[in-house]
Amino acid sequence: MKTLFDKIWDAHVVKHVEDGPDVLYIDRHFIHEVTSPVAFLGLKKRGLKVFRPHQTTATPDHNVPTTNQHLSIVDELSRNQVDMLERNCVEHGITLHKLGTQGHGVVHIIGPEQGLTQPGMTIVCGDSHTSTHGAFGAVAFGIGTSEVEMVLASQCIMQPKPKKMRITINGELRPNVTAKDVVLYVIAKISTSGGTGHFIEFAGSAIENLSMEGRMTVCNMSIECGARGGMIAPNEKTFEYVKGREFAPKGADWDKAVANWKNLKSDKGAVFDKEYTFDAADIEPMITYGTNPGMGIKISEKIPTSEGLKGNDKVTFQKSLQYMGFSEGEEIAGKPVDYVFLGSCTNGRIEDFRTFASYVKGKKKADNIIAWLVPGSVAVEKQIQEEGLSEILEEAGFEIRQPGCSACLAMNPDKIPAGKYAVSTTNRNFEGRQGPGARTLLASPLVAAACAVTGKVSLP
Amino acid sequence: MPLPIENVDTDQIIPARFLKAVERKGFGDNLFRDWRYTSGNTPNPDFVMNKPEYSGTILVGGKNFGSGSSREHAAWAIYDGGFKVVVSSFFADIFKGNALNNGLLPVQVSPEFLEEIFSTIEKDPKSTFTVDLENQTITNDVTGNGFEFEINQYKKECLLNGYDDIDYLVAMKEEIEEFEIHPSTP
């Protein structure tokens, strides 16, 4: 009796080191410009070549500006990092989706789009949000640069096998409650360290009913509760999404693959180290009020108080509220907002733009709001235009920028100024995450749309 | 060096805007950048690393240390900042792995022992602590109390002997090729 996670992990163990980690074979490796250069440097020092260049795919995303991408990158350090990625890919024969090309985008958006992400695979990338790919029933997780070097050198990494957790969400989601609200709710319930040491399988009817985009949002943020990664058993929806994509199996290979993928589920009676069950009906539109993703509440709720907290817990909580400029026990709804950001590997997919556009259709952006709408990839950018969403958005006063990580992490020109409030569809609200002194409120694309229209924290 | 704050995340250890180097050097200067320096780039006198009474090669953090991003730069920055050991009652997974891959020892202690360390340092910033990797112990030299910490035996040997996972994997090339020819189906 095995869990879905066990089935995939165990099938990829090349060797178990006694009293040590497993040597795990990696099917798919993604790299970006920030966490790969030192790994390539390491290979060079050791005189090694990339072992399986065709199993690695590269894209620059963290550093890139989201306007005027046809021009050279202005920031010298950013440009150097992006150029270095290109030089390394050319030297080692790795496919690179350069800025401005059709395949370009945020690494966790383009993998699924191109059919590189498939059920049953092991997938790694030097980026914690690699957990996104778990939405397809893959074991996908973020790694450090030393491990990037391991994969480049041997197509394997050395990892202790994590424990297993299952989070089941049964029932039907209420209107205006999206995948993002589900995952913010889960993190608020189990805390930012509740999943540490574990790999999470998300299950239950509310999860099964999510679109692939929604499943990606949920798995994306599994790292935010400390988990190594998150995953969802593949079903017809998954196969439908993968079918026909560039790197998906074709013809007889497809039939064979689907037959195998149908076995990718936890056996009845499989034992998890930890289980949680939630009721979908308890979830409402969520927003964060503090400086870690576990500090989330329903928009209808008040900011909690420090009552009952002691010692460092209390100090940490108060420091967080002070940074945010909020007081204990006050309403979050109605708080002023300065910026709205739609995008990132969490919510930069086509469905997110559809949701945002459907809400703002026929309405107007509030004058006090600066809004950045950043597609996750060139493919999403194109689809926004083809579906006529760009007209709807422009009419409502929004402009669409070019693909990249943008304001998610303040590594490129899109930074939120100090002291300003940003309702952001991203994944982290850490101090300074979106720029030094920036104050982040994490929320769904639907909530972001509502806030953009009213100019303050609002329910959709 | 005491940092009694919980959930010290990787964006605090080293903000993303300092991740643009293509070589592994100079990250120590930007360790805890936004806490260490004011917005005017002058040292913040209230931050512990800027207080002359505190020094040492052991960084002691509150629970859930290193949460957030997979950036190995966080481990590099702490190591380059002159630390050999990080002590907390709880570490984020990726950070822990990154630290071990860079000769930075994460020592996980009980919440009670962590409290004891903090209060000992509070009483006297010059208090010393001894970490013995071979015997897997950390000792409070003031009170004499010790704590036995856990570490994966393979990783312990790597640290003690300077072994490296990459050497290990490269030496396994034939086994890996064999695995590729006969993969298992999950």
XYZ file of C-alpha atoms in Angstrom:
646
model
C 0.000 0.000 0.000
C 1.812 3.052 -1.238
C 1.093 6.728 -1.447
C 1.291 8.527 -4.784
C 4.474 10.169 -3.552
C 6.080 6.819 -2.613
C 5.285 5.349 -6.020
C 7.064 8.097 -7.924
C 9.933 8.603 -5.496
C 10.721 4.903 -5.119
C 10.737 4.372 -8.883
C 13.437 7.025 -9.189
C 15.837 5.820 -6.493
C 19.068 4.755 -8.185
C 20.639 3.844 -4.871
C 20.014 4.227 -1.176
C 23.079 5.392 0.742
C 23.317 3.582 4.058
C 22.541 5.953 6.956
C 22.217 8.635 4.332
C 20.077 10.081 1.564
C 18.672 8.487 -1.583
C 20.332 9.029 -4.923
C 17.298 10.227 -6.842
C 17.125 10.267 -10.636
C 15.720 13.492 -12.088
C 13.586 13.378 -15.237
C 13.249 17.095 -15.823
C 15.420 19.982 -14.733
C 14.592 23.662 -15.159
C 17.120 26.425 -14.668
C 16.968 30.216 -14.519
C 19.602 32.919 -14.391
C 19.825 33.467 -10.630
C 20.585 30.076 -9.119
C 22.524 28.453 -11.984
C 25.718 30.482 -12.672
C 27.650 29.236 -9.639
C 26.624 25.656 -10.525
C 28.078 26.019 -14.028
C 31.190 27.554 -12.494
C 31.470 24.494 -10.261
C 31.286 22.172 -13.281
C 34.028 24.149 -14.951
C 36.268 23.912 -11.883
C 35.817 20.159 -11.869
C 36.281 19.875 -15.611
C 32.821 18.323 -16.078
C 30.310 18.530 -18.927
C 26.536 18.553 -18.484
C 25.589 14.857 -18.284
C 22.134 15.020 -19.944
C 21.712 18.471 -21.531
C 18.396 17.546 -23.186
C 16.733 17.040 -19.808
C 17.406 20.626 -18.762
C 15.447 23.663 -20.017
C 16.407 27.255 -19.310
C 14.659 30.622 -19.209
C 15.637 33.990 -17.723
C 12.762 35.296 -15.606
C 13.730 36.807 -12.242
C 15.811 39.735 -13.533
C 13.965 40.722 -16.660
C 12.131 44.027 -17.015
C 8.467 43.807 -18.027
C 8.501 46.739 -20.437
C 10.587 47.343 -23.562
C 11.972 43.833 -23.638
C 13.314 44.414 -27.140
C 15.915 46.764 -25.617
C 19.043 45.688 -23.789
C 18.525 45.240 -20.004
C 19.565 48.495 -18.343
C 20.755 47.158 -14.985
C 24.282 45.918 -15.556
C 24.242 43.132 -12.970
C 20.906 41.828 -14.243
C 22.080 41.927 -17.819
C 25.260 40.113 -16.879
C 23.318 37.329 -15.163
C 20.972 36.902 -18.129
C 23.919 36.905 -20.568
C 25.748 34.378 -18.431
C 22.778 32.012 -18.631
C 22.869 32.258 -22.403
C 26.618 31.611 -22.551
C 26.285 28.589 -20.273
C 23.389 27.153 -22.291
C 25.214 27.591 -25.587
C 28.362 26.013 -24.201
C 26.544 22.980 -22.821
C 23.858 22.485 -25.481
C 20.885 23.356 -23.231
C 17.620 24.671 -24.710
C 17.155 28.296 -23.695
C 13.980 30.334 -24.143
C 15.506 33.761 -24.541
C 13.797 36.991 -23.688
C 11.448 38.019 -26.490
C 11.126 34.533 -28.000
C 7.878 32.534 -28.242
C 8.791 30.072 -25.504
C 9.878 32.686 -22.973
C 8.234 33.101 -19.596
C 8.412 32.363 -15.901
C 10.059 28.979 -15.499
C 7.100 27.346 -13.703
C 4.639 28.648 -16.261
C 6.461 27.514 -19.412
C 7.211 23.963 -18.219
C 3.547 22.917 -18.087
C 2.687 25.003 -21.163
C 5.191 23.182 -23.321
C 4.257 19.733 -22.040
C 7.650 19.316 -20.357
C 5.842 18.760 -17.065
C 4.177 15.346 -17.012
C 2.625 13.014 -14.455
C 4.954 10.572 -12.705
C 8.111 12.602 -13.292
C 10.712 13.851 -10.869
C 11.214 17.563 -11.555
C 13.626 19.975 -9.885
C 14.733 23.576 -10.314
C 16.818 25.950 -8.246
C 13.650 27.682 -7.148
C 11.368 26.825 -4.266
C 8.201 27.243 -6.352
C 9.107 24.206 -8.421
C 6.381 22.637 -6.292
C 3.984 24.119 -8.899
C 4.612 21.155 -11.232
C 3.232 18.774 -8.583
C -0.220 19.745 -9.874
C 0.335 17.148 -12.623
C 1.048 14.295 -10.204
C 4.801 14.767 -10.386
C 7.321 14.846 -7.537
C 8.592 18.377 -8.023
C 10.605 20.439 -5.589
C 13.046 23.309 -5.247
C 16.758 22.763 -4.778
C 19.838 24.842 -3.950
C 22.674 25.681 -6.291
C 24.914 22.814 -5.100
C 22.089 20.485 -6.101
C 21.673 22.233 -9.454
C 25.321 21.362 -10.009
C 24.598 17.740 -9.005
C 21.811 17.470 -11.565
C 23.916 19.064 -14.292
C 26.785 16.697 -13.469
C 24.861 13.464 -12.983
C 21.107 13.934 -13.568
C 20.711 12.902 -9.920
C 20.566 14.533 -6.509
C 21.083 13.180 -3.032
C 18.000 13.663 -0.894
C 16.658 12.179 2.275
C 13.130 10.925 1.579
C 10.588 13.324 3.106
C 7.628 12.218 5.202
C 4.148 12.205 3.735
C 1.192 14.402 4.529
C -2.278 14.441 3.027
C -4.527 17.462 3.067
C -8.068 16.639 2.071
C -10.564 19.347 1.235
C -14.040 18.031 0.719
C -17.153 19.747 -0.484
C -17.892 22.589 -2.807
C -16.154 25.950 -2.792
C -18.429 28.936 -2.237
C -18.873 31.591 -4.924
C -15.832 33.889 -5.348
C -13.592 31.423 -3.515
C -10.659 30.349 -5.682
C -7.640 28.048 -5.521
C -5.587 30.881 -4.030
C -8.032 31.269 -1.161
C -7.867 27.518 -0.582
C -4.105 27.497 -0.219
C -3.972 30.705 1.866
C -6.578 29.127 4.141
C -4.536 25.933 4.487
C -1.337 27.836 5.308
C -3.160 29.987 7.867
C -4.455 26.771 9.481
C -1.235 24.733 9.578
C 1.288 27.657 9.741
C 4.369 28.378 7.651
C 6.229 25.481 9.236
C 3.363 22.986 9.482
C 4.490 21.091 6.409
C 8.225 21.095 7.115
C 9.878 17.749 6.418
C 6.843 16.553 4.471
C 5.636 16.196 0.928
C 1.942 17.038 0.703
C -0.682 15.299 -1.376
C -3.752 17.505 -1.828
C -6.926 15.483 -2.213
C -10.697 15.636 -1.871
C -13.530 16.776 -4.077
C -12.732 20.491 -3.810
C -9.218 19.807 -5.119
C -10.406 17.427 -7.860
C -12.820 20.066 -9.069
C -10.073 22.663 -9.516
C -8.821 23.426 -13.012
C -5.184 22.604 -13.801
C -4.366 26.290 -13.322
C -5.990 26.227 -9.899
C -4.145 23.042 -8.952
C -0.879 24.716 -9.941
C -1.668 27.659 -7.656
C -2.292 25.314 -4.722
C 0.848 23.218 -5.280
C 2.901 26.363 -5.955
C 2.312 27.612 -2.423
C 2.811 24.277 -0.651
C 6.360 25.503 0.039
C 4.790 28.382 1.987
C 3.685 25.983 4.695
C 7.218 24.625 4.832
C 6.553 21.481 2.785
C 9.159 20.097 0.422
C 6.480 20.080 -2.258
C 2.836 19.453 -3.005
C 1.129 17.168 -5.467
C -2.270 16.157 -6.797
C -3.126 12.804 -8.338
C -3.612 13.177 -12.095
C -7.016 12.562 -13.642
C -8.760 13.154 -16.991
C -8.361 16.921 -16.559
C -4.614 16.482 -16.259
C -4.364 14.273 -19.339
C -6.542 16.675 -21.304
C -4.237 19.565 -20.382
C -1.035 17.740 -21.339
C -2.363 16.215 -24.571
C -1.064 17.754 -27.768
C 1.485 20.014 -26.115
C 4.886 20.285 -27.752
C 6.767 17.790 -25.590
C 3.820 15.553 -24.640
C 4.044 11.946 -25.818
C 2.375 11.379 -29.184
C 0.497 8.509 -30.888
C 1.041 5.083 -29.351
C 3.412 6.598 -26.777
C 0.562 8.784 -25.582
C -1.773 5.835 -25.019
C 0.922 3.975 -23.158
C 1.734 7.021 -21.037
C -1.906 7.610 -20.088
C -2.324 3.947 -19.161
C 0.626 4.330 -16.762
C -0.513 7.684 -15.443
C -3.872 6.208 -14.470
C -2.059 4.221 -11.759
C -0.693 7.379 -10.216
C -2.802 7.614 -7.093
C -2.401 6.718 -3.465
C -3.536 3.171 -2.749
C -6.568 2.747 -0.523
C -5.224 2.332 2.987
C -1.859 3.931 2.210
C -0.527 5.518 5.387
C 0.468 9.177 5.659
C 2.633 10.519 8.484
C 0.153 13.337 8.958
C -3.372 14.056 7.708
C -5.570 17.129 7.741
C -9.143 17.437 6.536
C -10.910 20.702 5.814
C -14.397 21.580 4.682
C -14.507 23.640 1.478
C -17.577 25.484 2.731
C -15.529 27.052 5.564
C -13.265 28.878 3.126
C -13.913 32.499 2.192
C -11.926 35.014 0.126
C -8.621 35.422 1.989
C -5.972 38.084 2.407
C -2.766 38.329 4.450
C -2.206 41.064 7.016
C 1.340 40.257 8.195
C 4.806 39.372 6.991
C 4.590 35.652 6.425
C 2.086 33.726 4.305
C 0.609 32.022 7.367
C -0.717 35.374 8.559
C -3.845 35.133 6.443
C -7.455 35.840 7.393
C -10.839 35.936 5.727
C -11.458 39.425 4.405
C -14.596 39.426 6.547
C -12.493 38.900 9.685
C -10.551 41.300 11.900
C -6.769 41.336 12.259
C -5.994 39.054 15.221
C -4.634 40.335 18.528
C -1.471 39.245 20.328
C -3.551 38.081 23.278
C -2.378 34.656 24.381
C 0.980 34.938 22.593
C 4.124 34.853 24.715
C 7.827 35.616 24.441
C 9.283 35.567 20.945
C 5.890 34.688 19.421
C 4.461 37.935 20.711
C 7.507 40.019 19.732
C 7.505 38.535 16.215
C 3.762 39.165 15.800
C 3.987 42.776 16.962
C 7.054 43.472 14.821
C 5.126 42.156 11.849
C 2.086 44.385 12.425
C 4.349 47.366 13.010
C 6.038 46.758 9.645
C 2.644 46.560 7.973
C 1.348 49.668 9.732
C -1.672 47.768 11.070
C -3.126 47.568 14.561
C -4.354 44.531 16.432
C -8.038 43.783 16.166
C -8.927 46.223 13.405
C -10.877 45.445 10.223
C -8.791 44.551 7.187
C -11.605 45.394 4.773
C -11.463 49.036 3.769
C -7.703 49.393 4.331
C -6.143 51.610 1.663
C -4.255 50.019 -1.229
C -1.669 51.701 -3.482
C -0.598 48.948 -5.871
C -2.240 45.885 -7.378
C -0.078 43.188 -8.928
C -1.488 40.338 -11.009
C 1.108 37.809 -12.107
C 3.947 35.453 -10.965
C 4.260 31.661 -10.996
C 1.401 31.603 -8.480
C -1.206 33.510 -10.499
C 0.201 34.501 -13.888
C -1.687 31.980 -16.013
C -4.493 32.570 -18.493
C -7.236 31.602 -16.061
C -6.011 34.289 -13.652
C -6.307 36.931 -16.362
C -9.768 35.656 -17.332
C -10.884 35.950 -13.705
C -9.446 39.426 -13.304
C -10.899 40.621 -16.617
C -14.345 39.184 -15.935
C -14.517 41.154 -12.677
C -13.304 44.509 -14.006
C -15.338 44.281 -17.216
C -17.421 47.444 -17.502
C -15.869 48.883 -14.322
C -12.956 51.308 -13.895
C -9.666 51.073 -12.065
C -9.632 53.356 -9.001
C -7.532 56.485 -9.529
C -5.322 55.856 -6.497
C -4.242 52.434 -7.756
C -1.141 51.675 -9.786
C -1.788 48.278 -11.342
C 0.766 45.919 -12.864
C -0.711 43.076 -14.881
C 2.100 40.747 -15.891
C 1.455 37.585 -17.923
C 3.506 34.575 -16.859
C 4.682 33.823 -20.371
C 4.624 34.946 -23.972
C 2.011 32.246 -24.603
C -0.256 33.713 -21.894
C 0.350 37.203 -23.297
C -0.784 36.018 -26.733
C -3.809 34.223 -25.369
C -4.884 37.366 -23.489
C -5.001 39.180 -26.815
C -6.619 36.347 -28.765
C -9.412 36.009 -26.225
C -10.095 39.757 -26.293
C -9.176 40.182 -22.635
C -6.734 42.959 -23.455
C -9.562 45.209 -24.716
C -11.643 44.578 -21.615
C -8.681 45.332 -19.367
C -7.620 48.422 -21.282
C -11.137 49.791 -21.272
C -11.190 49.427 -17.507
C -7.942 51.394 -17.293
C -5.399 48.585 -17.007
C -2.321 47.983 -19.120
C -0.645 44.661 -19.716
C 3.092 44.348 -19.333
C 5.534 41.791 -20.719
C 6.263 38.382 -19.108
C 8.583 37.899 -16.138
C 8.669 37.436 -12.362
C 8.102 41.187 -12.056
C 7.049 42.563 -8.665
C 7.054 39.174 -6.960
C 10.579 39.560 -5.656
C 12.162 42.959 -6.321
C 15.030 41.726 -8.481
C 14.020 43.717 -11.536
C 12.720 47.266 -12.070
C 9.180 46.401 -10.823
C 9.496 47.270 -7.148
C 6.852 48.488 -4.722
C 8.067 51.682 -2.974
C 8.705 51.759 0.773
C 5.590 52.102 2.912
C 3.173 51.441 0.043
C 0.497 48.747 0.217
C 0.357 46.184 -2.587
C -2.415 43.664 -3.015
C -0.443 40.992 -4.791
C -1.364 37.646 -6.329
C 2.109 36.328 -5.503
C 3.319 33.897 -2.875
C 5.370 35.741 -0.250
C 4.677 38.757 1.919
C 8.029 38.793 3.700
C 9.452 42.148 4.779
C 10.971 43.818 1.736
C 10.001 41.000 -0.612
C 8.518 43.399 -3.175
C 11.035 46.153 -2.451
C 12.642 47.589 0.697
C 9.856 48.706 3.036
C 7.072 47.485 0.716
C 3.936 46.130 2.398
C 2.433 43.090 0.708
C -1.086 41.707 1.074
C -1.370 38.334 -0.634
C -4.689 37.579 -2.290
C -6.393 35.898 -5.237
C -6.711 37.483 -8.692
C -10.415 38.014 -7.982
C -9.747 39.868 -4.718
C -6.962 41.820 -6.456
C -9.459 42.868 -9.127
C -11.965 44.025 -6.509
C -9.277 46.023 -4.688
C -8.120 47.576 -7.973
C -11.635 48.829 -8.671
C -12.454 50.153 -5.193
C -8.948 51.323 -4.310
C -9.074 49.575 -0.932
C -9.186 46.091 0.536
C -12.537 44.730 -0.632
C -14.512 41.562 -1.042
C -15.221 40.666 -4.680
C 25.257 36.137 17.818
C 21.641 36.074 19.079
C 18.736 36.794 16.735
C 15.651 35.980 18.821
C 13.223 36.462 15.944
C 10.999 33.714 14.564
C 10.548 32.790 10.895
C 13.756 34.521 9.803
C 13.155 34.086 6.071
C 15.595 33.987 3.188
C 14.549 37.472 2.030
C 15.807 38.823 5.386
C 18.985 36.739 5.294
C 19.765 38.108 1.843
C 17.279 40.225 -0.127
C 16.685 39.209 -3.760
C 18.273 42.353 -5.143
C 21.660 41.091 -3.939
C 21.428 37.796 -5.795
C 22.739 39.144 -9.067
C 26.332 37.981 -8.783
C 27.490 35.164 -11.047
C 30.246 34.078 -8.701
C 30.142 32.983 -5.115
C 31.719 35.923 -3.397
C 30.841 38.987 -1.391
C 27.482 37.717 -0.125
C 28.532 38.186 3.519
C 28.439 41.953 3.096
C 24.724 41.795 2.368
C 23.816 39.339 5.122
C 20.659 40.656 6.879
C 21.120 43.762 4.721
C 17.795 45.462 5.421
C 18.052 44.871 9.160
C 21.747 45.697 9.381
C 21.603 48.966 7.483
C 19.152 51.850 7.508
C 17.502 53.040 4.301
C 20.321 55.605 4.136
C 22.878 52.741 4.023
C 24.343 53.539 7.418
C 24.698 50.726 9.975
C 21.576 50.367 12.096
C 22.871 50.655 15.691
C 19.900 48.659 17.000
C 20.707 45.532 15.013
C 22.617 42.904 16.953
C 25.430 42.505 14.400
C 26.254 46.201 14.824
C 26.532 46.020 18.604
C 30.172 45.693 19.628
C 29.424 43.456 22.608
C 28.259 40.600 20.366
C 30.599 38.439 18.329
C 31.278 34.802 17.490
C 30.880 32.131 14.844
C 27.569 30.703 16.108
C 24.397 32.384 14.879
C 21.382 31.657 17.100
C 17.953 32.230 15.522
C 14.328 31.827 16.571
C 12.204 28.915 15.355
C 11.559 28.201 11.661
C 14.855 29.669 10.560
C 15.505 29.939 6.808
C 11.957 29.668 5.508
C 11.125 30.832 2.009
C 13.230 30.668 -1.091
C 15.656 27.944 -2.201
C 18.428 30.510 -2.683
C 21.686 28.931 -1.575
C 22.918 32.518 -1.354
C 21.338 32.535 2.129
C 23.733 29.839 3.324
C 26.624 31.479 1.458
C 25.879 34.856 3.057
C 25.850 33.412 6.584
C 29.020 31.419 5.950
C 30.771 34.341 4.286
C 29.563 36.519 7.151
C 31.858 34.514 9.402
C 29.498 31.921 10.885
C 30.207 28.199 11.067
C 27.088 27.086 12.942
C 23.437 28.168 12.982
C 21.357 27.167 15.992
C 17.566 27.169 16.068
C 14.726 25.058 17.389
C 13.455 24.473 13.837
C 14.883 24.873 10.338
C 13.211 25.110 6.952
C 14.088 22.055 4.820
C 15.790 23.637 1.836
C 17.855 25.979 3.972
C 19.060 23.076 6.084
C 20.160 21.135 2.986
C 21.870 24.158 1.502
C 23.722 24.846 4.742
C 24.991 21.268 4.939
C 26.181 21.447 1.340
C 28.301 24.469 2.226
C 30.017 23.485 5.426
C 27.593 25.487 7.558
C 26.291 23.310 10.382
C 22.607 23.668 11.293
C 22.142 22.615 14.922
C 18.554 21.946 15.891
C 17.912 22.150 19.633
C 14.784 21.908 21.777
C 12.735 25.096 22.283
C 13.757 24.980 25.960
C 17.460 24.769 25.207
C 17.096 27.578 22.677
C 15.462 29.716 25.381
C 18.336 28.900 27.716
C 20.880 29.982 25.092
C 19.059 33.271 24.513
C 18.763 34.039 28.213
C 22.421 33.156 28.858
C 23.505 35.551 26.092
C 21.132 38.208 27.380
C 22.757 38.040 30.793
C 26.267 38.136 29.365
C 26.918 38.707 25.676
C 30.413 37.268 26.112
C 29.083 33.828 27.112
C 30.550 30.984 25.091
C 29.076 27.799 23.640
C 30.863 24.748 22.280
C 29.683 22.699 19.323
C 31.172 19.227 18.927
C 30.162 17.691 15.615
C 31.923 14.373 16.237
C 29.863 13.792 19.389
C 26.869 15.767 18.126
C 26.638 18.020 21.168
C 26.236 21.697 21.866
C 27.235 22.859 25.338
C 26.385 26.022 27.196
C 29.783 26.747 28.769
C 28.181 29.002 31.383
C 25.614 26.576 32.786
C 27.357 23.397 31.694
C 24.092 22.160 30.183
C 24.354 20.354 26.886
C 22.100 19.182 24.102
C 22.610 16.242 21.793
C 21.611 17.192 18.266
C 20.767 14.986 15.332
C 22.504 14.897 12.004
C 22.377 12.478 9.120
C 25.424 10.188 9.452
C 26.332 10.519 5.793
C 26.236 14.316 5.996
C 28.249 14.260 9.216
C 31.013 12.309 7.511
C 30.910 14.671 4.541
C 31.379 17.642 6.876
C 34.087 15.993 8.962
C 36.055 14.746 5.971
C 35.317 17.421 3.410
C 33.553 14.959 1.059
C 31.223 16.281 -1.549
C 27.956 14.907 -3.005
C 29.007 15.819 -6.527
C 32.155 13.698 -6.360
C 30.015 10.868 -5.044
C 27.488 11.170 -7.881
C 30.064 11.547 -10.627
C 31.717 8.351 -9.388
C 28.317 6.611 -9.783
C 28.090 7.353 -13.500
C 27.843 3.704 -14.575
C 25.088 2.906 -12.105
C 23.165 5.958 -13.289
C 23.538 4.941 -16.928
C 22.353 1.469 -16.059
C 19.319 2.976 -14.302
C 18.496 5.008 -17.406
C 18.486 1.871 -19.551
C 16.174 0.056 -17.156
C 13.958 2.693 -15.550
C 11.149 1.627 -13.225
C 7.592 2.728 -13.873
C 5.963 4.430 -10.905
